[in-house]
Amino acid sequence: MCAGRLSVCATPIGNLGDVTLRVVDTLRDADLIAAEDTRITRRLLARYGIETPLEAYHAHNLERRTPALVARMSDGVHVALVSDAGTPGISDPGAHLVDACLEAGIAVEVLPGPSAIVTALVASGLPTHAFYFGGFLPRKAGERRTRLESLASLDATLIFYESPRRTPATLASLAEALPGRRAAMARELTKIHEEVLRGPIDSLVAGVEGRTLKGEVVLLVGPPDRGSARAIADPAAIRERLSVLESAGVSRSAAVRQVAGEQGVARNDVYRIAHEPDDRGGSPATSA
Ligand code: SAM
């Protein structure tokens, strides 16, 4: 193994005080800092009086820069990697450099610290026994719906990164695919204008309506509740709910989508249950 190495350094997601002592020492001792946005990293370095040379490493130059950085580490250079905010490798180009280093036999050490995922999860008050991080959801509404439907039955809190501009549309998609769930929107975490909205997903949709959101946002949706999980073992309850919705004029496909989201059951399973005769020998749920 060569003497050069990569130190993956987590940096604050807002409050510059949230950097670890070990990261400060490493940024100071490294030969070079590869930074996603050198202007942002300069502010952190200025706060701690660090003068290590900075080079840009981001989505638009990583194809070119990765082999050059790997070659320098192979020659014994110690590179510290930082992203705009939080832990490099999480929804940013860091994972690419880590992969290339491991491939080349270069030592990689990870210095843990802030990440918006964990900060938002704990702040949300939603269940933490299991969580699913989905990065950024697809921008096209149809693809978003398909992705969310595939996640509806997971017994885990769902976490997504989002831009403030797209947040209202994404919340509306979440409310449509996962109706009735508890949810949260965490904005500007650790910063002066930190805001965490918590409540049923529909109330969040209403809560952002007409607002121009600024800053950075994490969206979270709780798992299907335990009562619903019990209903999975009770096809009669699913048929009953479908029947109530269809009697109220909801179309079969919309009712299936709603029941699947409410109860955390795959849509195919709801369709199958709807078409099976019930245990008491009754007929399948009628189609609207
Ligand atoms: N690597 C980073 C991490 O560990 O959290 C995430 C990088 S990703 C490109 C940037 C996204 O993280 C933002 O669009 C936003 O969804 C989320 N994020 C970062 N900082 C945040 C903050 N202070 N408050 C809320 N969300 C934040």
Coordinates of C-alpha atoms and ligand atoms in Angstrom, one line a residue:
M1 CA 0.0 0.0 0.0
C2 CA 1.3 3.5 -0.9
A3 CA 1.8 6.2 1.8
G4 CA -0.7 8.6 0.1
R5 CA -4.3 8.3 1.2
L6 CA -7.8 9.8 0.9
S7 CA -9.5 11.3 4.0
V8 CA -13.2 11.7 3.5
C9 CA -14.2 14.6 5.7
A10 CA -17.7 15.4 6.8
T11 CA -18.3 19.1 7.2
P12 CA -21.2 21.2 8.6
I13 CA -24.6 21.3 6.9
G14 CA -25.0 24.9 8.0
N15 CA -23.6 25.8 11.4
L16 CA -19.8 26.1 11.0
G17 CA -19.4 25.0 14.7
D18 CA -20.5 21.5 13.7
V19 CA -17.1 20.4 12.5
T20 CA -15.2 17.7 14.4
L21 CA -11.7 18.4 15.9
R22 CA -10.4 15.4 13.9
V23 CA -11.7 16.9 10.6
V24 CA -10.1 20.3 11.4
D25 CA -6.7 18.6 12.1
T26 CA -7.0 16.5 9.0
L27 CA -7.8 19.5 6.8
R28 CA -4.8 21.3 8.2
D29 CA -2.4 18.4 7.8
A30 CA -3.5 17.2 4.3
D31 CA -1.4 18.1 1.3
L32 CA -4.4 19.0 -0.7
I33 CA -8.2 19.5 -0.2
A34 CA -10.5 18.4 -3.0
A35 CA -13.7 20.4 -2.6
E36 CA -17.0 20.3 -4.3
D37 CA -17.3 24.1 -4.1
T38 CA -14.1 25.9 -3.2
R39 CA -16.0 29.1 -2.3
I40 CA -18.0 27.3 0.4
T41 CA -15.0 25.4 1.7
R42 CA -12.9 28.6 1.9
R43 CA -15.4 29.9 4.5
L44 CA -14.8 26.9 6.7
L45 CA -11.1 27.0 6.3
A46 CA -11.0 30.8 7.1
R47 CA -13.0 30.1 10.3
Y48 CA -10.4 27.7 11.5
G49 CA -7.3 29.4 10.0
I50 CA -6.5 26.5 7.6
E51 CA -4.3 27.3 4.6
T52 CA -4.1 23.9 2.8
P53 CA -4.3 24.3 -1.0
L54 CA -7.8 23.7 -2.4
E55 CA -8.8 22.1 -5.8
A56 CA -12.3 21.8 -7.2
Y57 CA -13.7 18.3 -7.5
H58 CA -17.3 18.2 -8.6
A59 CA -19.8 16.5 -10.9
H60 CA -18.6 18.4 -14.0
N61 CA -14.9 17.6 -13.7
L62 CA -14.8 14.3 -11.9
E63 CA -14.1 12.2 -15.0
R64 CA -11.0 14.3 -15.7
R65 CA -9.9 15.0 -12.1
T66 CA -10.3 11.5 -10.6
P67 CA -7.4 9.8 -12.4
A68 CA -5.1 12.8 -11.7
L69 CA -6.0 12.7 -7.9
V70 CA -5.6 8.9 -7.8
A71 CA -2.1 9.3 -9.5
R72 CA -1.0 11.9 -6.9
M73 CA -2.2 9.8 -4.0
S74 CA -0.3 6.8 -5.5
D75 CA 2.8 9.1 -5.4
G76 CA 2.2 9.7 -1.6
V77 CA 0.0 12.7 -1.5
H78 CA -2.6 13.0 1.3
V79 CA -5.9 14.2 -0.1
A80 CA -8.8 15.4 2.1
L81 CA -12.2 15.3 0.3
V82 CA -15.0 17.6 1.3
S83 CA -18.4 18.3 -0.3
D84 CA -20.6 21.4 -0.1
A85 CA -22.1 20.2 3.1
G86 CA -22.3 17.1 5.2
T87 CA -20.7 13.7 4.4
P88 CA -19.0 13.3 1.0
G89 CA -20.4 10.4 -1.0
I90 CA -24.1 11.0 0.0
S91 CA -25.9 12.4 -3.0
D92 CA -22.7 14.0 -4.2
P93 CA -19.6 13.1 -6.3
G94 CA -17.6 11.8 -3.3
A95 CA -18.5 8.1 -3.9
H96 CA -16.8 8.2 -7.3
L97 CA -13.4 9.1 -5.8
V98 CA -13.8 6.6 -3.0
D99 CA -14.5 3.9 -5.5
A100 CA -11.5 4.9 -7.7
C101 CA -9.2 4.9 -4.7
L102 CA -10.3 1.5 -3.5
E103 CA -9.9 0.2 -7.0
A104 CA -6.3 1.5 -7.1
G105 CA -5.4 0.1 -3.7
I106 CA -5.2 3.5 -2.0
A107 CA -6.2 3.7 1.7
V108 CA -9.5 5.5 2.4
E109 CA -10.4 6.8 5.8
V110 CA -13.8 8.3 6.6
L111 CA -14.1 11.0 9.3
P112 CA -17.7 10.9 10.4
G113 CA -19.7 14.0 11.1
P114 CA -22.9 15.9 10.0
S115 CA -25.3 14.6 7.4
A116 CA -28.7 16.0 6.5
I117 CA -30.2 12.5 6.5
V118 CA -29.7 11.7 10.2
T119 CA -30.2 15.3 11.4
A120 CA -33.6 15.4 9.6
L121 CA -34.6 12.0 10.7
V122 CA -34.1 12.7 14.4
A123 CA -35.6 16.2 14.2
S124 CA -38.7 14.8 12.4
G125 CA -39.9 12.7 15.4
L126 CA -40.8 9.9 13.0
P127 CA -39.9 6.3 13.7
T128 CA -36.1 5.6 13.6
H129 CA -36.1 1.8 13.9
A130 CA -35.6 1.6 10.2
F131 CA -35.2 4.2 7.5
Y132 CA -34.9 4.3 3.7
F133 CA -32.9 7.1 2.1
G134 CA -34.1 7.7 -1.5
G135 CA -31.8 10.6 -2.5
F136 CA -33.6 12.9 -4.9
L137 CA -36.9 11.6 -6.3
P138 CA -37.4 11.6 -10.1
R139 CA -38.5 15.0 -11.4
K140 CA -41.2 13.6 -13.7
A141 CA -44.5 13.1 -11.8
G142 CA -45.2 9.7 -13.4
E143 CA -41.7 8.3 -12.5
R144 CA -42.1 9.8 -9.0
R145 CA -45.4 8.0 -8.5
T146 CA -44.0 4.7 -9.7
R147 CA -41.0 5.0 -7.3
L148 CA -43.2 5.9 -4.4
E149 CA -45.6 3.1 -5.0
S150 CA -42.7 0.7 -4.9
L151 CA -41.8 2.0 -1.5
A152 CA -45.3 2.1 0.0
S153 CA -45.1 -1.2 1.9
L154 CA -41.7 -0.6 3.5
D155 CA -41.8 -0.7 7.3
A156 CA -39.4 2.3 7.4
T157 CA -39.3 6.1 7.5
L158 CA -38.7 7.3 4.0
I159 CA -36.2 10.2 3.5
F160 CA -35.7 12.3 0.4
Y161 CA -33.6 15.3 -0.5
E162 CA -35.3 18.0 -2.5
S163 CA -34.8 21.5 -3.8
P164 CA -37.0 24.2 -2.2
R165 CA -38.6 25.0 -5.6
R166 CA -39.8 21.4 -6.2
T167 CA -40.8 20.8 -2.6
P168 CA -44.6 21.7 -3.1
A169 CA -45.0 19.3 -6.1
T170 CA -43.0 16.5 -4.4
L171 CA -45.1 16.9 -1.2
A172 CA -48.2 16.6 -3.4
S173 CA -46.9 13.4 -4.9
L174 CA -46.1 12.0 -1.5
A175 CA -49.6 12.8 -0.3
E176 CA -51.1 11.1 -3.3
A177 CA -49.0 7.9 -3.1
L178 CA -48.9 7.6 0.7
P179 CA -52.1 9.2 2.0
G180 CA -52.7 9.6 5.7
R181 CA -49.1 9.1 6.7
R182 CA -47.2 11.2 9.3
A183 CA -44.6 13.3 7.6
A184 CA -42.1 16.1 8.1
M185 CA -40.3 18.8 6.1
A186 CA -36.9 19.8 7.5
R187 CA -35.6 23.0 6.0
E188 CA -32.3 24.9 6.7
L189 CA -31.2 22.5 9.4
T190 CA -28.7 23.9 11.9
K191 CA -29.0 27.4 10.3
I192 CA -30.6 30.6 11.5
H193 CA -33.9 30.0 9.6
E194 CA -34.2 26.3 10.6
E195 CA -37.8 25.1 10.2
V196 CA -39.3 21.6 10.8
L197 CA -42.9 21.1 9.8
R198 CA -44.4 17.9 11.2
G199 CA -47.9 16.4 10.8
P200 CA -50.1 14.4 8.5
I201 CA -48.8 14.6 4.9
D202 CA -51.9 16.6 3.8
S203 CA -51.3 19.3 6.4
L204 CA -47.7 19.7 5.0
V205 CA -49.0 20.2 1.5
A206 CA -51.3 22.9 2.8
G207 CA -48.5 24.3 5.0
V208 CA -46.3 25.1 2.0
E209 CA -49.1 26.3 -0.3
G210 CA -48.4 29.7 -1.7
R211 CA -45.1 30.0 0.1
T212 CA -41.8 30.7 -1.7
L213 CA -39.4 28.3 0.1
K214 CA -35.8 29.0 0.3
G215 CA -32.7 27.1 1.4
E216 CA -32.3 23.3 1.6
V217 CA -35.0 20.8 2.3
V218 CA -35.3 17.2 3.4
L219 CA -38.7 15.5 3.1
L220 CA -39.7 12.5 5.3
V221 CA -42.7 10.2 5.4
G222 CA -43.4 7.7 8.3
P223 CA -44.0 4.0 7.7
P224 CA -47.5 2.5 7.5
D225 CA -48.9 2.4 11.0
R226 CA -49.2 -0.7 13.1
G227 CA -53.0 -0.8 12.7
S228 CA -52.6 -0.8 9.0
A229 CA -49.9 -3.5 9.2
R230 CA -52.5 -5.7 11.0
A231 CA -55.0 -5.0 8.2
I232 CA -52.5 -6.6 5.7
A233 CA -53.3 -9.9 7.3
D234 CA -57.0 -9.0 7.0
P235 CA -58.1 -9.0 3.4
A236 CA -61.7 -8.3 4.5
A237 CA -60.6 -4.9 5.9
I238 CA -59.0 -4.1 2.5
R239 CA -62.1 -5.1 0.6
E240 CA -64.2 -3.1 3.1
R241 CA -62.1 0.0 2.6
L242 CA -62.2 -0.4 -1.2
S243 CA -65.9 -0.7 -1.1
V244 CA -66.3 2.4 1.1
L245 CA -64.2 4.4 -1.4
E246 CA -65.9 3.1 -4.5
S247 CA -69.3 3.8 -3.0
A248 CA -68.2 7.3 -2.5
G249 CA -67.5 7.5 -6.3
V250 CA -63.7 6.9 -6.3
S251 CA -62.6 4.9 -9.3
R252 CA -61.2 1.4 -8.9
S253 CA -57.7 2.3 -9.8
A254 CA -57.7 5.4 -7.5
A255 CA -59.2 3.4 -4.7
V256 CA -56.6 0.7 -5.1
R257 CA -53.8 3.3 -5.1
Q258 CA -55.2 5.0 -1.9
V259 CA -55.7 1.7 0.0
A260 CA -52.2 0.5 -1.0
G261 CA -50.7 3.8 0.3
E262 CA -52.8 3.9 3.5
Q263 CA -52.1 0.3 4.5
G264 CA -48.6 -0.2 3.1
V265 CA -49.6 -3.0 0.7
A266 CA -48.4 -3.4 -2.8
R267 CA -51.0 -2.3 -5.4
N268 CA -50.9 -5.7 -7.0
D269 CA -51.8 -7.3 -3.7
V270 CA -54.8 -4.9 -3.3
Y271 CA -56.0 -5.8 -6.8
R272 CA -55.6 -9.5 -6.1
I273 CA -57.5 -9.2 -2.8
A274 CA -60.2 -7.1 -4.5
H275 CA -60.8 -9.9 -7.0
E276 CA -60.7 -12.8 -4.5
P277 CA -64.0 -14.0 -3.0
D278 CA -64.0 -13.1 0.7
D279 CA -63.6 -15.7 3.5
R280 CA -67.3 -15.7 4.2
G281 CA -68.0 -16.9 0.6
G282 CA -69.1 -13.4 -0.5
S283 CA -68.4 -12.0 -3.9
P284 CA -65.3 -9.9 -4.8
A285 CA -65.4 -6.2 -4.2
T286 CA -67.4 -4.6 -7.0
S287 CA -65.8 -2.3 -9.5
A288 CA -67.0 1.2 -9.9
Ligands
SAM1 N1 -23.6 15.1 1.3 C1 -24.7 15.8 1.9 C2 -25.1 15.2 3.2 O1 -24.4 14.4 3.8 O2 -26.2 15.5 3.8 C3 -25.8 16.0 1.0 C4 -25.5 16.6 -0.4 S1 -26.9 16.8 -1.4 C5 -26.1 17.3 -2.9 C6 -27.6 18.3 -0.8 C7 -29.0 18.1 -0.2 O3 -28.9 17.8 1.2 C8 -29.8 19.3 -0.3 O4 -30.5 19.4 -1.5 C9 -30.8 19.1 0.8 O5 -31.8 18.2 0.4 C10 -29.9 18.4 1.9 N2 -29.4 19.3 2.8 C11 -28.1 19.7 3.0 N3 -28.0 20.6 4.0 C12 -29.2 20.8 4.5 C13 -29.7 21.5 5.6 N4 -28.9 22.3 6.3 N5 -31.0 21.5 5.8 C14 -31.8 20.7 5.1 N6 -31.4 19.9 4.1 C15 -30.1 19.9 3.8

